[in-house]
Amino acid sequence: MSDPTSLPNFPPPANEHPLRGRVLDALQDEGFRPDIDADGDIAFKVNGQQLFVHCFEGELPLLRVFGQWQIDDNLPGDELTRLQKCNELSLRLNVVKVGLNNETLFVTAEQICPPETDAKMVSTLLTQLVLQAVHVWHEMMSGKDPFGEAQA
């Protein structure tokens, strides 16, 4: 008999969490190795970046992709400037929300996903939006204009 702790951690049946099951399948199809963490979120890495997916099941299922990044001490700007850049980016990007807690940048993107929604397409899109928002926020903090507008 093998050690039960050596068995893989299989996700619960998809009918218990239909959206989460669809997203797990989509991530696996894309070659990722998703896992379910202690909070019930899907954890996966993209280009070395740790991301999570939280699925709100219900009448209007909602898929949220999110991540958090420790802010480098070498990045210019005080807390107010950093918060202003978070606010500006959140206002410019309809689906993405950017926030700051101490020295940690939080970025999230959400989409309602009824059963007929292509979970692969939505999870890929939200993942790219989150990663792009992190990149754009860092550009803004470095004084670059990622939106191509003249700085006042």
Short mmCIF file of C-alpha atoms in Angstrom, two decimals:
data_model
loop_
_atom_site.label_atom_id
_atom_site.label_comp_id
_atom_site.label_asym_id
_atom_site.label_seq_id
_atom_site.Cartn_x
_atom_site.Cartn_y
_atom_site.Cartn_z
CA MET A 1 0.00 0.00 0.00
CA SER A 2 1.36 3.42 -0.90
CA ASP A 3 1.57 6.42 1.37
CA PRO A 4 -1.72 8.38 1.03
CA THR A 5 0.14 11.67 1.28
CA SER A 6 1.97 10.82 -1.93
CA LEU A 7 -1.27 10.70 -3.93
CA PRO A 8 -2.00 13.71 -6.13
CA ASN A 9 -4.42 16.32 -4.87
CA PHE A 10 -7.35 15.82 -7.23
CA PRO A 11 -9.81 18.71 -7.52
CA PRO A 12 -13.39 18.12 -6.45
CA PRO A 13 -15.85 17.03 -9.14
CA ALA A 14 -16.68 19.81 -11.62
CA ASN A 15 -20.38 19.69 -10.76
CA GLU A 16 -19.56 20.89 -7.23
CA HIS A 17 -17.90 24.01 -8.64
CA PRO A 18 -18.82 24.19 -12.33
CA LEU A 19 -17.01 27.42 -13.19
CA ARG A 20 -13.89 26.45 -11.26
CA GLY A 21 -13.90 23.07 -13.03
CA ARG A 22 -14.14 24.74 -16.43
CA VAL A 23 -11.30 27.12 -15.57
CA LEU A 24 -9.10 24.27 -14.26
CA ASP A 25 -9.67 22.40 -17.53
CA ALA A 26 -8.91 25.52 -19.57
CA LEU A 27 -5.66 26.21 -17.72
CA GLN A 28 -4.56 22.60 -18.09
CA ASP A 29 -5.37 22.71 -21.81
CA GLU A 30 -3.09 25.76 -22.08
CA GLY A 31 -0.22 23.80 -20.51
CA PHE A 32 -0.34 25.31 -17.03
CA ARG A 33 -0.18 23.22 -13.88
CA PRO A 34 -2.98 24.72 -11.78
CA ASP A 35 -3.58 23.67 -8.20
CA ILE A 36 -6.28 24.49 -5.68
CA ASP A 37 -4.94 26.35 -2.64
CA ALA A 38 -6.21 26.27 0.95
CA ASP A 39 -8.70 29.09 0.18
CA GLY A 40 -10.23 27.13 -2.71
CA ASP A 41 -8.63 29.42 -5.29
CA ILE A 42 -6.88 28.12 -8.36
CA ALA A 43 -3.16 28.90 -8.19
CA PHE A 44 -0.96 28.87 -11.30
CA LYS A 45 2.18 30.51 -12.66
CA VAL A 46 2.61 32.45 -15.88
CA ASN A 47 6.16 33.37 -16.88
CA GLY A 48 7.23 32.93 -13.26
CA GLN A 49 4.42 35.16 -11.96
CA GLN A 50 2.11 33.61 -9.35
CA LEU A 51 -1.55 34.25 -10.16
CA PHE A 52 -4.81 33.08 -8.68
CA VAL A 53 -8.36 32.54 -9.91
CA HIS A 54 -11.34 32.80 -7.60
CA CYS A 55 -14.67 31.60 -8.96
CA PHE A 56 -17.86 32.92 -7.42
CA GLU A 57 -20.51 30.33 -8.18
CA GLY A 58 -24.15 31.34 -8.25
CA GLU A 59 -26.84 32.76 -10.48
CA LEU A 60 -24.25 35.01 -12.15
CA PRO A 61 -20.93 33.14 -11.90
CA LEU A 62 -17.97 35.51 -11.66
CA LEU A 63 -14.37 34.71 -12.53
CA ARG A 64 -11.66 36.79 -10.83
CA VAL A 65 -7.98 36.56 -11.78
CA PHE A 66 -5.65 38.30 -9.37
CA GLY A 67 -2.09 38.58 -8.15
CA GLN A 68 0.08 40.55 -5.76
CA TRP A 69 3.57 41.90 -6.16
CA GLN A 70 6.02 43.26 -3.60
CA ILE A 71 7.04 46.78 -4.66
CA ASP A 72 10.76 47.22 -5.19
CA ASP A 73 12.34 49.77 -2.84
CA ASN A 74 14.15 51.29 -5.83
CA LEU A 75 10.86 52.24 -7.49
CA PRO A 76 10.40 56.00 -7.27
CA GLY A 77 7.43 57.60 -5.61
CA ASP A 78 5.89 57.99 -2.21
CA GLU A 79 2.72 56.21 -1.12
CA LEU A 80 0.43 58.99 -2.38
CA THR A 81 2.02 58.94 -5.84
CA ARG A 82 1.76 55.16 -5.97
CA LEU A 83 -1.91 55.30 -4.94
CA GLN A 84 -2.61 57.98 -7.55
CA LYS A 85 -1.11 55.76 -10.26
CA CYS A 86 -3.26 52.84 -9.02
CA ASN A 87 -6.34 55.05 -9.21
CA GLU A 88 -5.45 56.36 -12.67
CA LEU A 89 -4.90 52.87 -14.03
CA SER A 90 -8.14 51.53 -12.47
CA LEU A 91 -10.07 54.39 -14.05
CA ARG A 92 -8.51 53.83 -17.49
CA LEU A 93 -8.98 50.05 -17.62
CA ASN A 94 -12.61 49.02 -17.23
CA VAL A 95 -12.06 45.42 -16.15
CA VAL A 96 -8.88 45.82 -14.08
CA LYS A 97 -8.63 47.14 -10.54
CA VAL A 98 -5.30 48.13 -9.03
CA GLY A 99 -4.68 48.75 -5.35
CA LEU A 100 -1.89 49.14 -2.84
CA ASN A 101 -1.52 47.72 0.65
CA ASN A 102 1.68 48.78 2.36
CA GLU A 103 4.40 47.80 -0.10
CA THR A 104 2.30 45.30 -2.05
CA LEU A 105 0.60 45.96 -5.39
CA PHE A 106 -2.68 44.11 -5.92
CA VAL A 107 -4.14 43.70 -9.39
CA THR A 108 -7.41 41.95 -10.22
CA ALA A 109 -9.66 41.51 -13.25
CA GLU A 110 -13.19 40.09 -13.25
CA GLN A 111 -15.76 38.83 -15.72
CA ILE A 112 -19.24 37.34 -15.38
CA CYS A 113 -19.13 33.81 -16.85
CA PRO A 114 -22.46 32.09 -17.47
CA PRO A 115 -22.25 28.39 -18.48
CA GLU A 116 -22.06 29.16 -22.21
CA THR A 117 -18.98 31.39 -21.74
CA ASP A 118 -15.68 30.14 -23.16
CA ALA A 119 -13.73 29.79 -19.89
CA LYS A 120 -10.45 29.32 -21.78
CA MET A 121 -10.83 32.61 -23.65
CA VAL A 122 -11.94 34.57 -20.56
CA SER A 123 -9.25 33.18 -18.25
CA THR A 124 -6.56 33.86 -20.87
CA LEU A 125 -7.82 37.41 -21.45
CA LEU A 126 -8.06 38.25 -17.74
CA THR A 127 -4.62 36.77 -17.06
CA GLN A 128 -3.08 38.94 -19.79
CA LEU A 129 -4.94 42.02 -18.53
CA VAL A 130 -3.62 41.53 -15.00
CA LEU A 131 -0.04 41.04 -16.16
CA GLN A 132 -0.28 44.00 -18.57
CA ALA A 133 -1.68 46.23 -15.81
CA VAL A 134 1.30 45.39 -13.57
CA HIS A 135 3.65 46.31 -16.41
CA VAL A 136 1.80 49.57 -17.17
CA TRP A 137 1.74 50.56 -13.48
CA HIS A 138 5.51 50.13 -13.29
CA GLU A 139 5.95 52.21 -16.46
CA MET A 140 3.78 54.95 -14.99
CA MET A 141 5.82 54.88 -11.77
CA SER A 142 9.00 55.23 -13.83
CA GLY A 143 7.67 58.42 -15.46
CA LYS A 144 6.84 56.80 -18.81
CA ASP A 145 3.57 57.49 -20.61
CA PRO A 146 2.17 54.06 -21.57
CA PHE A 147 -0.98 55.65 -22.99
CA GLY A 148 0.88 57.89 -25.46
CA GLU A 149 -0.42 61.17 -24.06
CA ALA A 150 1.67 64.25 -23.39
CA GLN A 151 2.54 64.68 -19.74
CA ALA A 152 1.43 67.93 -18.15
#
